[in-house]
């Protein structure tokens, strides 16, 4: 490595990112906010004989043969905008803190009654992570509607010599009320067939969309431009040395660190590592990641009045984001 690499203790914390392929957060919103959003849904479907075209002909029956069968709409047509803005604000904070992904798509509100489902697919080009937030009643006269997320790896090769079924092949996450489910968009996923009552009140309601990285998030004494300038040379050096190897990998890597008033990096940690090679196995990745972490840890930033906190999302391979 180059000279001037920071001692190992500044990069030790980088070993273990916090996030796997699937994250489930129960009681995600303050209960009163979740309840208010559900109350708007209940009010929308109440008094059916009073429904008017301008307020109620708002559902898109989205049917794609073999893939999607459900109803969807823009949520602000059903749920108060102020509640949605609060939801998105809290999701933005959570996603920025937990995943380092600070850009959110505006969600759909979807309704699954009996016969609705999503076939298996991935959203490799839609975002980095998908989010599904449930406003489904916990007690309902329907079954199904679980989010199904296939486990990683080749299910054929992994199970050549053992019988496998159900949870050994995939994870099923029930649409519990006020539950947030977030998963790597490249994981094969779908929604289990809903069966039972045709009453929408008994169906699966979810707000769903995608999360992806914004530019670096910088808070404190240094400006974004100052941080970028110093980062640029480290990232160019990384590119020169490892571009060919790094091309084999795909996915987001997010680093978080502090810069002291003297311009030194401390507390560097990987908060998200969802980088994989197309071929099975990830043997070379930890070495490449280690080099990148070392380079960033060794940057001499400009000295300034106080501390600066940086979240740095990096994307390997895949479609570029504007
Ligand atoms: Fe999807």
PDB file of C-alpha atoms and ligand atoms in Angstrom:
ATOM      1  CA  UNK A   1       0.000   0.000   0.000  1.00  0.00           C
ATOM      2  CA  UNK A   2       0.931   3.622  -0.265  1.00  0.00           C
ATOM      3  CA  UNK A   3       2.797   5.361   2.547  1.00  0.00           C
ATOM      4  CA  UNK A   4       0.875   7.270   5.179  1.00  0.00           C
ATOM      5  CA  UNK A   5      -1.748   4.604   5.748  1.00  0.00           C
ATOM      6  CA  UNK A   6      -3.473   5.183   9.080  1.00  0.00           C
ATOM      7  CA  UNK A   7      -2.809   2.618  11.839  1.00  0.00           C
ATOM      8  CA  UNK A   8      -5.142  -0.349  11.813  1.00  0.00           C
ATOM      9  CA  UNK A   9      -7.226   0.780  14.807  1.00  0.00           C
ATOM     10  CA  UNK A  10      -8.964   3.421  12.714  1.00  0.00           C
ATOM     11  CA  UNK A  11     -10.303   0.771  10.327  1.00  0.00           C
ATOM     12  CA  UNK A  12     -11.030  -2.063  12.749  1.00  0.00           C
ATOM     13  CA  UNK A  13     -14.650  -1.047  13.119  1.00  0.00           C
ATOM     14  CA  UNK A  14     -15.108  -1.379   9.372  1.00  0.00           C
ATOM     15  CA  UNK A  15     -15.221  -5.167   9.493  1.00  0.00           C
ATOM     16  CA  UNK A  16     -18.907  -5.788  10.145  1.00  0.00           C
ATOM     17  CA  UNK A  17     -21.651  -3.872   8.370  1.00  0.00           C
ATOM     18  CA  UNK A  18     -25.006  -3.778  10.093  1.00  0.00           C
ATOM     19  CA  UNK A  19     -27.285  -4.795   7.278  1.00  0.00           C
ATOM     20  CA  UNK A  20     -28.209  -8.052   5.592  1.00  0.00           C
ATOM     21  CA  UNK A  21     -30.447  -8.744   2.611  1.00  0.00           C
ATOM     22  CA  UNK A  22     -33.655  -8.329   4.585  1.00  0.00           C
ATOM     23  CA  UNK A  23     -34.533  -6.032   7.476  1.00  0.00           C
ATOM     24  CA  UNK A  24     -37.832  -6.129   9.373  1.00  0.00           C
ATOM     25  CA  UNK A  25     -38.789  -3.280  11.724  1.00  0.00           C
ATOM     26  CA  UNK A  26     -41.953  -3.746  13.772  1.00  0.00           C
ATOM     27  CA  UNK A  27     -43.879  -0.741  15.112  1.00  0.00           C
ATOM     28  CA  UNK A  28     -41.982   1.459  12.686  1.00  0.00           C
ATOM     29  CA  UNK A  29     -44.168   4.559  13.063  1.00  0.00           C
ATOM     30  CA  UNK A  30     -45.626   6.120  16.201  1.00  0.00           C
ATOM     31  CA  UNK A  31     -48.855   4.197  16.635  1.00  0.00           C
ATOM     32  CA  UNK A  32     -51.064   7.263  16.262  1.00  0.00           C
ATOM     33  CA  UNK A  33     -49.610   8.037  12.821  1.00  0.00           C
ATOM     34  CA  UNK A  34     -50.064   4.462  11.562  1.00  0.00           C
ATOM     35  CA  UNK A  35     -53.604   4.440  12.960  1.00  0.00           C
ATOM     36  CA  UNK A  36     -54.421   7.766  11.268  1.00  0.00           C
ATOM     37  CA  UNK A  37     -53.254   6.454   7.883  1.00  0.00           C
ATOM     38  CA  UNK A  38     -55.297   3.287   8.322  1.00  0.00           C
ATOM     39  CA  UNK A  39     -58.320   5.378   9.383  1.00  0.00           C
ATOM     40  CA  UNK A  40     -58.053   7.296   6.071  1.00  0.00           C
ATOM     41  CA  UNK A  41     -58.146   3.979   4.195  1.00  0.00           C
ATOM     42  CA  UNK A  42     -61.157   2.793   6.202  1.00  0.00           C
ATOM     43  CA  UNK A  43     -62.932   6.113   5.569  1.00  0.00           C
ATOM     44  CA  UNK A  44     -62.269   5.820   1.829  1.00  0.00           C
ATOM     45  CA  UNK A  45     -64.033   2.461   1.629  1.00  0.00           C
ATOM     46  CA  UNK A  46     -66.885   3.386   4.004  1.00  0.00           C
ATOM     47  CA  UNK A  47     -70.378   4.341   2.768  1.00  0.00           C
ATOM     48  CA  UNK A  48     -70.032   2.700  -0.675  1.00  0.00           C
ATOM     49  CA  UNK A  49     -73.291   4.185  -1.981  1.00  0.00           C
ATOM     50  CA  UNK A  50     -71.847   7.668  -1.563  1.00  0.00           C
ATOM     51  CA  UNK A  51     -68.684   7.040  -3.599  1.00  0.00           C
ATOM     52  CA  UNK A  52     -68.132   9.579  -6.381  1.00  0.00           C
ATOM     53  CA  UNK A  53     -66.044   9.273  -9.563  1.00  0.00           C
ATOM     54  CA  UNK A  54     -63.610  12.035  -8.583  1.00  0.00           C
ATOM     55  CA  UNK A  55     -62.859  10.579  -5.151  1.00  0.00           C
ATOM     56  CA  UNK A  56     -63.214   6.847  -5.755  1.00  0.00           C
ATOM     57  CA  UNK A  57     -62.293   5.971  -9.330  1.00  0.00           C
ATOM     58  CA  UNK A  58     -58.668   6.118  -8.348  1.00  0.00           C
ATOM     59  CA  UNK A  59     -57.446   2.513  -8.352  1.00  0.00           C
ATOM     60  CA  UNK A  60     -55.259   1.117 -11.111  1.00  0.00           C
ATOM     61  CA  UNK A  61     -55.961  -2.610 -11.475  1.00  0.00           C
ATOM     62  CA  UNK A  62     -52.401  -3.575 -12.306  1.00  0.00           C
ATOM     63  CA  UNK A  63     -52.347  -6.896 -14.082  1.00  0.00           C
ATOM     64  CA  UNK A  64     -49.211  -8.168 -15.785  1.00  0.00           C
ATOM     65  CA  UNK A  65     -49.655 -11.803 -16.858  1.00  0.00           C
ATOM     66  CA  UNK A  66     -47.563 -14.210 -14.744  1.00  0.00           C
ATOM     67  CA  UNK A  67     -46.195 -11.373 -12.622  1.00  0.00           C
ATOM     68  CA  UNK A  68     -48.472  -8.791 -10.993  1.00  0.00           C
ATOM     69  CA  UNK A  69     -52.135  -8.855  -9.971  1.00  0.00           C
ATOM     70  CA  UNK A  70     -53.153  -6.115  -7.553  1.00  0.00           C
ATOM     71  CA  UNK A  71     -54.650  -2.634  -7.212  1.00  0.00           C
ATOM     72  CA  UNK A  72     -52.456   0.390  -6.768  1.00  0.00           C
ATOM     73  CA  UNK A  73     -52.818   4.144  -6.485  1.00  0.00           C
ATOM     74  CA  UNK A  74     -51.003   7.304  -5.509  1.00  0.00           C
ATOM     75  CA  UNK A  75     -51.334   7.247  -1.720  1.00  0.00           C
ATOM     76  CA  UNK A  76     -52.252  10.927  -1.419  1.00  0.00           C
ATOM     77  CA  UNK A  77     -55.542  10.108  -3.126  1.00  0.00           C
ATOM     78  CA  UNK A  78     -56.519   8.069  -0.056  1.00  0.00           C
ATOM     79  CA  UNK A  79     -54.277   9.151   2.836  1.00  0.00           C
ATOM     80  CA  UNK A  80     -53.742  12.709   4.093  1.00  0.00           C
ATOM     81  CA  UNK A  81     -50.666  14.284   2.602  1.00  0.00           C
ATOM     82  CA  UNK A  82     -49.386  15.471   6.001  1.00  0.00           C
ATOM     83  CA  UNK A  83     -49.367  11.879   7.289  1.00  0.00           C
ATOM     84  CA  UNK A  84     -47.540  10.660   4.187  1.00  0.00           C
ATOM     85  CA  UNK A  85     -44.948  13.409   4.515  1.00  0.00           C
ATOM     86  CA  UNK A  86     -44.338  12.406   8.133  1.00  0.00           C
ATOM     87  CA  UNK A  87     -44.008   8.764   7.111  1.00  0.00           C
ATOM     88  CA  UNK A  88     -41.534   9.640   4.357  1.00  0.00           C
ATOM     89  CA  UNK A  89     -39.560  11.893   6.695  1.00  0.00           C
ATOM     90  CA  UNK A  90     -39.187   9.102   9.264  1.00  0.00           C
ATOM     91  CA  UNK A  91     -38.321   6.573   6.558  1.00  0.00           C
ATOM     92  CA  UNK A  92     -35.730   8.983   5.167  1.00  0.00           C
ATOM     93  CA  UNK A  93     -34.101   9.357   8.593  1.00  0.00           C
ATOM     94  CA  UNK A  94     -34.139   5.609   9.178  1.00  0.00           C
ATOM     95  CA  UNK A  95     -32.760   4.773   5.748  1.00  0.00           C
ATOM     96  CA  UNK A  96     -30.019   7.416   5.942  1.00  0.00           C
ATOM     97  CA  UNK A  97     -28.927   6.257   9.405  1.00  0.00           C
ATOM     98  CA  UNK A  98     -29.255   2.500   8.914  1.00  0.00           C
ATOM     99  CA  UNK A  99     -28.379   1.987   5.268  1.00  0.00           C
ATOM    100  CA  UNK A 100     -26.739   5.270   4.273  1.00  0.00           C
ATOM    101  CA  UNK A 101     -29.290   5.501   1.461  1.00  0.00           C
ATOM    102  CA  UNK A 102     -30.917   8.927   1.475  1.00  0.00           C
ATOM    103  CA  UNK A 103     -32.979   8.992  -1.715  1.00  0.00           C
ATOM    104  CA  UNK A 104     -36.515   7.603  -1.575  1.00  0.00           C
ATOM    105  CA  UNK A 105     -39.033   7.112  -4.347  1.00  0.00           C
ATOM    106  CA  UNK A 106     -42.553   8.371  -3.661  1.00  0.00           C
ATOM    107  CA  UNK A 107     -44.529   5.255  -2.701  1.00  0.00           C
ATOM    108  CA  UNK A 108     -47.496   3.503  -4.199  1.00  0.00           C
ATOM    109  CA  UNK A 109     -50.365   2.452  -1.984  1.00  0.00           C
ATOM    110  CA  UNK A 110     -51.358  -1.066  -3.009  1.00  0.00           C
ATOM    111  CA  UNK A 111     -54.344  -3.229  -2.157  1.00  0.00           C
ATOM    112  CA  UNK A 112     -54.421  -7.001  -2.429  1.00  0.00           C
ATOM    113  CA  UNK A 113     -57.775  -8.759  -2.108  1.00  0.00           C
ATOM    114  CA  UNK A 114     -58.497 -12.425  -2.790  1.00  0.00           C
ATOM    115  CA  UNK A 115     -56.662 -13.522  -5.967  1.00  0.00           C
ATOM    116  CA  UNK A 116     -54.032 -10.786  -5.824  1.00  0.00           C
ATOM    117  CA  UNK A 117     -50.327 -11.644  -5.781  1.00  0.00           C
ATOM    118  CA  UNK A 118     -46.900 -10.797  -7.128  1.00  0.00           C
ATOM    119  CA  UNK A 119     -44.976 -13.466  -8.998  1.00  0.00           C
ATOM    120  CA  UNK A 120     -41.279 -13.900  -8.325  1.00  0.00           C
ATOM    121  CA  UNK A 121     -39.084 -11.185  -9.794  1.00  0.00           C
ATOM    122  CA  UNK A 122     -36.264  -8.842  -8.881  1.00  0.00           C
ATOM    123  CA  UNK A 123     -35.958  -5.060  -9.163  1.00  0.00           C
ATOM    124  CA  UNK A 124     -32.274  -4.914  -9.988  1.00  0.00           C
ATOM    125  CA  UNK A 125     -32.774  -1.710 -11.953  1.00  0.00           C
ATOM    126  CA  UNK A 126     -35.305   0.023  -9.699  1.00  0.00           C
ATOM    127  CA  UNK A 127     -33.249   0.932  -6.650  1.00  0.00           C
ATOM    128  CA  UNK A 128     -30.855  -0.549  -4.141  1.00  0.00           C
ATOM    129  CA  UNK A 129     -33.416  -1.637  -1.570  1.00  0.00           C
ATOM    130  CA  UNK A 130     -37.165  -2.056  -1.787  1.00  0.00           C
ATOM    131  CA  UNK A 131     -39.386  -0.955   1.105  1.00  0.00           C
ATOM    132  CA  UNK A 132     -42.800  -2.345   2.021  1.00  0.00           C
ATOM    133  CA  UNK A 133     -44.673  -0.713   4.895  1.00  0.00           C
ATOM    134  CA  UNK A 134     -47.868  -2.489   5.935  1.00  0.00           C
ATOM    135  CA  UNK A 135     -51.182  -0.935   6.950  1.00  0.00           C
ATOM    136  CA  UNK A 136     -52.852  -4.347   6.854  1.00  0.00           C
ATOM    137  CA  UNK A 137     -55.034  -5.319   9.811  1.00  0.00           C
ATOM    138  CA  UNK A 138     -53.446  -7.973  12.022  1.00  0.00           C
ATOM    139  CA  UNK A 139     -56.818  -9.702  12.410  1.00  0.00           C
ATOM    140  CA  UNK A 140     -58.246 -10.216   8.919  1.00  0.00           C
ATOM    141  CA  UNK A 141     -60.503 -12.645   7.080  1.00  0.00           C
ATOM    142  CA  UNK A 142     -57.884 -13.504   4.476  1.00  0.00           C
ATOM    143  CA  UNK A 143     -54.700 -15.537   4.270  1.00  0.00           C
ATOM    144  CA  UNK A 144     -51.477 -14.971   2.328  1.00  0.00           C
ATOM    145  CA  UNK A 145     -50.043 -11.608   1.378  1.00  0.00           C
ATOM    146  CA  UNK A 146     -46.657 -12.377   2.918  1.00  0.00           C
ATOM    147  CA  UNK A 147     -43.613 -10.835   1.243  1.00  0.00           C
ATOM    148  CA  UNK A 148     -41.553 -13.750  -0.031  1.00  0.00           C
ATOM    149  CA  UNK A 149     -37.809 -13.242  -0.396  1.00  0.00           C
ATOM    150  CA  UNK A 150     -35.787 -16.098  -1.865  1.00  0.00           C
ATOM    151  CA  UNK A 151     -32.612 -17.012  -0.023  1.00  0.00           C
ATOM    152  CA  UNK A 152     -29.308 -16.257  -1.675  1.00  0.00           C
ATOM    153  CA  UNK A 153     -27.479 -18.769  -3.811  1.00  0.00           C
ATOM    154  CA  UNK A 154     -28.456 -21.500  -6.223  1.00  0.00           C
ATOM    155  CA  UNK A 155     -31.308 -23.486  -4.615  1.00  0.00           C
ATOM    156  CA  UNK A 156     -30.535 -26.471  -6.851  1.00  0.00           C
ATOM    157  CA  UNK A 157     -26.825 -26.773  -6.092  1.00  0.00           C
ATOM    158  CA  UNK A 158     -27.336 -25.880  -2.435  1.00  0.00           C
ATOM    159  CA  UNK A 159     -29.811 -28.708  -1.923  1.00  0.00           C
ATOM    160  CA  UNK A 160     -28.470 -31.497  -4.142  1.00  0.00           C
ATOM    161  CA  UNK A 161     -28.369 -33.972  -1.269  1.00  0.00           C
ATOM    162  CA  UNK A 162     -31.082 -32.847   1.064  1.00  0.00           C
ATOM    163  CA  UNK A 163     -34.828 -32.395   0.873  1.00  0.00           C
ATOM    164  CA  UNK A 164     -35.746 -28.736   1.194  1.00  0.00           C
ATOM    165  CA  UNK A 165     -38.994 -26.830   1.394  1.00  0.00           C
ATOM    166  CA  UNK A 166     -40.506 -23.621   2.664  1.00  0.00           C
ATOM    167  CA  UNK A 167     -38.306 -21.545   4.903  1.00  0.00           C
ATOM    168  CA  UNK A 168     -35.152 -23.369   3.766  1.00  0.00           C
ATOM    169  CA  UNK A 169     -35.683 -21.871   0.300  1.00  0.00           C
ATOM    170  CA  UNK A 170     -37.178 -18.491   1.143  1.00  0.00           C
ATOM    171  CA  UNK A 171     -38.196 -16.106   3.887  1.00  0.00           C
ATOM    172  CA  UNK A 172     -41.842 -15.191   4.345  1.00  0.00           C
ATOM    173  CA  UNK A 173     -42.676 -11.921   6.098  1.00  0.00           C
ATOM    174  CA  UNK A 174     -46.248 -11.409   7.213  1.00  0.00           C
ATOM    175  CA  UNK A 175     -47.780  -7.996   6.469  1.00  0.00           C
ATOM    176  CA  UNK A 176     -48.225  -7.087  10.149  1.00  0.00           C
ATOM    177  CA  UNK A 177     -49.722  -3.667  10.885  1.00  0.00           C
ATOM    178  CA  UNK A 178     -47.072  -0.929  11.182  1.00  0.00           C
ATOM    179  CA  UNK A 179     -44.281  -3.270  10.018  1.00  0.00           C
ATOM    180  CA  UNK A 180     -41.536  -2.036   7.699  1.00  0.00           C
ATOM    181  CA  UNK A 181     -39.789  -4.576   5.484  1.00  0.00           C
ATOM    182  CA  UNK A 182     -36.707  -3.543   3.536  1.00  0.00           C
ATOM    183  CA  UNK A 183     -34.773  -5.863   1.238  1.00  0.00           C
ATOM    184  CA  UNK A 184     -32.007  -5.817  -1.362  1.00  0.00           C
ATOM    185  CA  UNK A 185     -33.801  -5.113  -4.645  1.00  0.00           C
ATOM    186  CA  UNK A 186     -31.721  -7.751  -6.412  1.00  0.00           C
ATOM    187  CA  UNK A 187     -33.059 -10.556  -4.208  1.00  0.00           C
ATOM    188  CA  UNK A 188     -35.757 -12.556  -5.974  1.00  0.00           C
ATOM    189  CA  UNK A 189     -39.028 -11.648  -4.267  1.00  0.00           C
ATOM    190  CA  UNK A 190     -42.805 -11.595  -4.625  1.00  0.00           C
ATOM    191  CA  UNK A 191     -46.065 -11.572  -2.665  1.00  0.00           C
ATOM    192  CA  UNK A 192     -47.906 -14.756  -1.690  1.00  0.00           C
ATOM    193  CA  UNK A 193     -51.396 -15.190  -3.134  1.00  0.00           C
ATOM    194  CA  UNK A 194     -54.095 -13.584  -0.971  1.00  0.00           C
ATOM    195  CA  UNK A 195     -57.182 -15.765  -0.459  1.00  0.00           C
ATOM    196  CA  UNK A 196     -60.388 -15.189   1.463  1.00  0.00           C
ATOM    197  CA  UNK A 197     -62.735 -12.238   1.717  1.00  0.00           C
ATOM    198  CA  UNK A 198     -63.247  -9.828  -1.192  1.00  0.00           C
ATOM    199  CA  UNK A 199     -63.854  -7.030   1.337  1.00  0.00           C
ATOM    200  CA  UNK A 200     -60.987  -4.524   0.893  1.00  0.00           C
ATOM    201  CA  UNK A 201     -60.926  -3.959   4.672  1.00  0.00           C
ATOM    202  CA  UNK A 202     -59.731  -7.579   4.998  1.00  0.00           C
ATOM    203  CA  UNK A 203     -57.051  -7.235   2.321  1.00  0.00           C
ATOM    204  CA  UNK A 204     -53.355  -6.402   2.307  1.00  0.00           C
ATOM    205  CA  UNK A 205     -52.554  -2.676   2.231  1.00  0.00           C
ATOM    206  CA  UNK A 206     -48.957  -1.575   1.785  1.00  0.00           C
ATOM    207  CA  UNK A 207     -47.007   1.554   0.964  1.00  0.00           C
ATOM    208  CA  UNK A 208     -44.032   0.499  -1.118  1.00  0.00           C
ATOM    209  CA  UNK A 209     -41.171   1.947  -3.118  1.00  0.00           C
ATOM    210  CA  UNK A 210     -37.400   2.001  -3.413  1.00  0.00           C
ATOM    211  CA  UNK A 211     -34.384   3.415  -1.562  1.00  0.00           C
ATOM    212  CA  UNK A 212     -31.120   4.399  -3.165  1.00  0.00           C
ATOM    213  CA  UNK A 213     -28.011   6.435  -2.474  1.00  0.00           C
ATOM    214  CA  UNK A 214     -27.786  10.189  -2.751  1.00  0.00           C
ATOM    215  CA  UNK A 215     -24.411  11.894  -2.957  1.00  0.00           C
ATOM    216  CA  UNK A 216     -22.193  12.003   0.138  1.00  0.00           C
ATOM    217  CA  UNK A 217     -23.906  13.451   3.209  1.00  0.00           C
ATOM    218  CA  UNK A 218     -21.656  15.909   5.058  1.00  0.00           C
ATOM    219  CA  UNK A 219     -22.482  17.581   8.371  1.00  0.00           C
ATOM    220  CA  UNK A 220     -20.150  19.772  10.423  1.00  0.00           C
ATOM    221  CA  UNK A 221     -17.308  22.173   9.817  1.00  0.00           C
ATOM    222  CA  UNK A 222     -16.090  21.158   6.356  1.00  0.00           C
ATOM    223  CA  UNK A 223     -18.236  21.856   3.301  1.00  0.00           C
ATOM    224  CA  UNK A 224     -19.353  19.154   0.889  1.00  0.00           C
ATOM    225  CA  UNK A 225     -17.016  20.576  -1.763  1.00  0.00           C
ATOM    226  CA  UNK A 226     -13.998  20.444   0.591  1.00  0.00           C
ATOM    227  CA  UNK A 227     -14.772  16.830   1.481  1.00  0.00           C
ATOM    228  CA  UNK A 228     -15.305  15.878  -2.153  1.00  0.00           C
ATOM    229  CA  UNK A 229     -12.036  17.443  -3.231  1.00  0.00           C
ATOM    230  CA  UNK A 230     -10.038  15.396  -0.751  1.00  0.00           C
ATOM    231  CA  UNK A 231     -12.020  12.235  -1.452  1.00  0.00           C
ATOM    232  CA  UNK A 232     -11.580  12.559  -5.189  1.00  0.00           C
ATOM    233  CA  UNK A 233      -7.844  11.902  -5.187  1.00  0.00           C
ATOM    234  CA  UNK A 234      -8.226   8.834  -2.924  1.00  0.00           C
ATOM    235  CA  UNK A 235     -10.977   7.413  -5.109  1.00  0.00           C
ATOM    236  CA  UNK A 236      -8.945   8.085  -8.263  1.00  0.00           C
ATOM    237  CA  UNK A 237      -6.017   6.258  -6.729  1.00  0.00           C
ATOM    238  CA  UNK A 238      -8.321   3.343  -5.908  1.00  0.00           C
ATOM    239  CA  UNK A 239      -9.609   3.388  -9.477  1.00  0.00           C
ATOM    240  CA  UNK A 240      -6.136   3.322 -10.947  1.00  0.00           C
ATOM    241  CA  UNK A 241      -5.119   0.320  -8.891  1.00  0.00           C
ATOM    242  CA  UNK A 242      -8.307  -1.708  -8.666  1.00  0.00           C
ATOM    243  CA  UNK A 243     -10.671  -0.672 -11.455  1.00  0.00           C
ATOM    244  CA  UNK A 244     -10.281  -3.949 -13.359  1.00  0.00           C
ATOM    245  CA  UNK A 245     -10.952  -6.135 -10.296  1.00  0.00           C
ATOM    246  CA  UNK A 246     -13.743  -3.892  -9.025  1.00  0.00           C
ATOM    247  CA  UNK A 247     -15.610  -4.244 -12.324  1.00  0.00           C
ATOM    248  CA  UNK A 248     -16.488  -7.831 -11.409  1.00  0.00           C
ATOM    249  CA  UNK A 249     -18.540  -6.626  -8.444  1.00  0.00           C
ATOM    250  CA  UNK A 250     -21.977  -5.110  -8.139  1.00  0.00           C
ATOM    251  CA  UNK A 251     -23.794  -3.337  -5.354  1.00  0.00           C
ATOM    252  CA  UNK A 252     -23.691  -0.507  -2.835  1.00  0.00           C
ATOM    253  CA  UNK A 253     -21.009   0.050  -0.206  1.00  0.00           C
ATOM    254  CA  UNK A 254     -21.556   2.844   2.310  1.00  0.00           C
ATOM    255  CA  UNK A 255     -18.824   4.177   4.578  1.00  0.00           C
ATOM    256  CA  UNK A 256     -19.321   6.482   7.545  1.00  0.00           C
ATOM    257  CA  UNK A 257     -16.574   8.388   9.336  1.00  0.00           C
ATOM    258  CA  UNK A 258     -15.663  11.517  11.238  1.00  0.00           C
ATOM    259  CA  UNK A 259     -13.058  14.095  10.320  1.00  0.00           C
ATOM    260  CA  UNK A 260     -11.356  15.834  13.240  1.00  0.00           C
ATOM    261  CA  UNK A 261     -10.545  19.551  13.319  1.00  0.00           C
ATOM    262  CA  UNK A 262      -6.998  18.552  12.311  1.00  0.00           C
ATOM    263  CA  UNK A 263      -8.376  16.819   9.199  1.00  0.00           C
ATOM    264  CA  UNK A 264      -7.845  13.237  10.372  1.00  0.00           C
ATOM    265  CA  UNK A 265     -10.292  10.395   9.793  1.00  0.00           C
ATOM    266  CA  UNK A 266     -11.629   8.478  12.793  1.00  0.00           C
ATOM    267  CA  UNK A 267     -14.350   5.942  13.567  1.00  0.00           C
ATOM    268  CA  UNK A 268     -14.508   4.746   9.977  1.00  0.00           C
ATOM    269  CA  UNK A 269     -17.045   1.962   9.592  1.00  0.00           C
ATOM    270  CA  UNK A 270     -18.853   0.195   6.792  1.00  0.00           C
ATOM    271  CA  UNK A 271     -22.563   0.659   7.442  1.00  0.00           C
ATOM    272  CA  UNK A 272     -23.740  -1.132   4.310  1.00  0.00           C
ATOM    273  CA  UNK A 273     -22.012  -3.740   2.205  1.00  0.00           C
ATOM    274  CA  UNK A 274     -24.190  -5.389  -0.419  1.00  0.00           C
ATOM    275  CA  UNK A 275     -21.463  -5.908  -2.992  1.00  0.00           C
ATOM    276  CA  UNK A 276     -21.345  -9.254  -4.771  1.00  0.00           C
ATOM    277  CA  UNK A 277     -19.599 -10.840  -7.726  1.00  0.00           C
ATOM    278  CA  UNK A 278     -21.760 -12.306 -10.487  1.00  0.00           C
ATOM    279  CA  UNK A 279     -20.030 -15.638 -10.146  1.00  0.00           C
ATOM    280  CA  UNK A 280     -20.625 -17.618  -6.948  1.00  0.00           C
ATOM    281  CA  UNK A 281     -18.320 -16.708  -4.096  1.00  0.00           C
ATOM    282  CA  UNK A 282     -16.960 -13.359  -3.034  1.00  0.00           C
ATOM    283  CA  UNK A 283     -13.389 -14.312  -2.337  1.00  0.00           C
ATOM    284  CA  UNK A 284     -11.618 -11.144  -3.548  1.00  0.00           C
ATOM    285  CA  UNK A 285     -14.095  -8.611  -2.238  1.00  0.00           C
ATOM    286  CA  UNK A 286     -12.888  -8.254   1.325  1.00  0.00           C
ATOM    287  CA  UNK A 287      -9.396  -7.448   0.071  1.00  0.00           C
ATOM    288  CA  UNK A 288     -10.650  -4.798  -2.367  1.00  0.00           C
ATOM    289  CA  UNK A 289     -12.926  -3.328   0.292  1.00  0.00           C
ATOM    290  CA  UNK A 290     -10.044  -3.319   2.783  1.00  0.00           C
ATOM    291  CA  UNK A 291      -7.866  -1.350   0.350  1.00  0.00           C
ATOM    292  CA  UNK A 292     -10.606   1.178  -0.227  1.00  0.00           C
ATOM    293  CA  UNK A 293     -11.189   1.615   3.504  1.00  0.00           C
ATOM    294  CA  UNK A 294      -7.438   2.076   4.046  1.00  0.00           C
ATOM    295  CA  UNK A 295      -7.258   4.725   1.351  1.00  0.00           C
ATOM    296  CA  UNK A 296     -10.168   6.693   2.781  1.00  0.00           C
ATOM    297  CA  UNK A 297      -8.848   6.357   6.342  1.00  0.00           C
ATOM    298  CA  UNK A 298      -5.512   7.812   5.231  1.00  0.00           C
ATOM    299  CA  UNK A 299      -6.891  10.946   3.583  1.00  0.00           C
ATOM    300  CA  UNK A 300      -5.617  14.207   5.035  1.00  0.00           C
ATOM    301  CA  UNK A 301      -8.610  16.526   4.925  1.00  0.00           C
ATOM    302  CA  UNK A 302      -8.206  20.285   5.409  1.00  0.00           C
ATOM    303  CA  UNK A 303      -7.928  21.457   9.010  1.00  0.00           C
ATOM    304  CA  UNK A 304     -10.956  23.427  10.178  1.00  0.00           C
ATOM    305  CA  UNK A 305     -12.780  24.737  13.231  1.00  0.00           C
ATOM    306  CA  UNK A 306     -14.466  21.517  14.362  1.00  0.00           C
ATOM    307  CA  UNK A 307     -15.526  17.972  13.581  1.00  0.00           C
ATOM    308  CA  UNK A 308     -17.282  16.824  10.375  1.00  0.00           C
ATOM    309  CA  UNK A 309     -19.403  13.702   9.942  1.00  0.00           C
ATOM    310  CA  UNK A 310     -19.500  12.016   6.519  1.00  0.00           C
ATOM    311  CA  UNK A 311     -21.694   9.286   5.042  1.00  0.00           C
ATOM    312  CA  UNK A 312     -20.202   8.153   1.759  1.00  0.00           C
ATOM    313  CA  UNK A 313     -22.237   5.862  -0.507  1.00  0.00           C
ATOM    314  CA  UNK A 314     -20.271   4.155  -3.280  1.00  0.00           C
ATOM    315  CA  UNK A 315     -21.734   2.035  -6.026  1.00  0.00           C
ATOM    316  CA  UNK A 316     -19.949  -0.813  -7.751  1.00  0.00           C
ATOM    317  CA  UNK A 317     -21.085  -1.900 -11.214  1.00  0.00           C
ATOM    318  CA  UNK A 318     -24.784  -1.785 -12.127  1.00  0.00           C
ATOM    319  CA  UNK A 319     -26.698   1.110 -13.627  1.00  0.00           C
ATOM    320  CA  UNK A 320     -25.378   4.591 -12.885  1.00  0.00           C
ATOM    321  CA  UNK A 321     -27.601   6.935 -10.877  1.00  0.00           C
ATOM    322  CA  UNK A 322     -27.949  10.566 -11.812  1.00  0.00           C
TER     323      UNK A 322
HETATM  324 FE1  LIG B   1     -40.622  -5.870  -6.524  1.00  0.00          FE
END
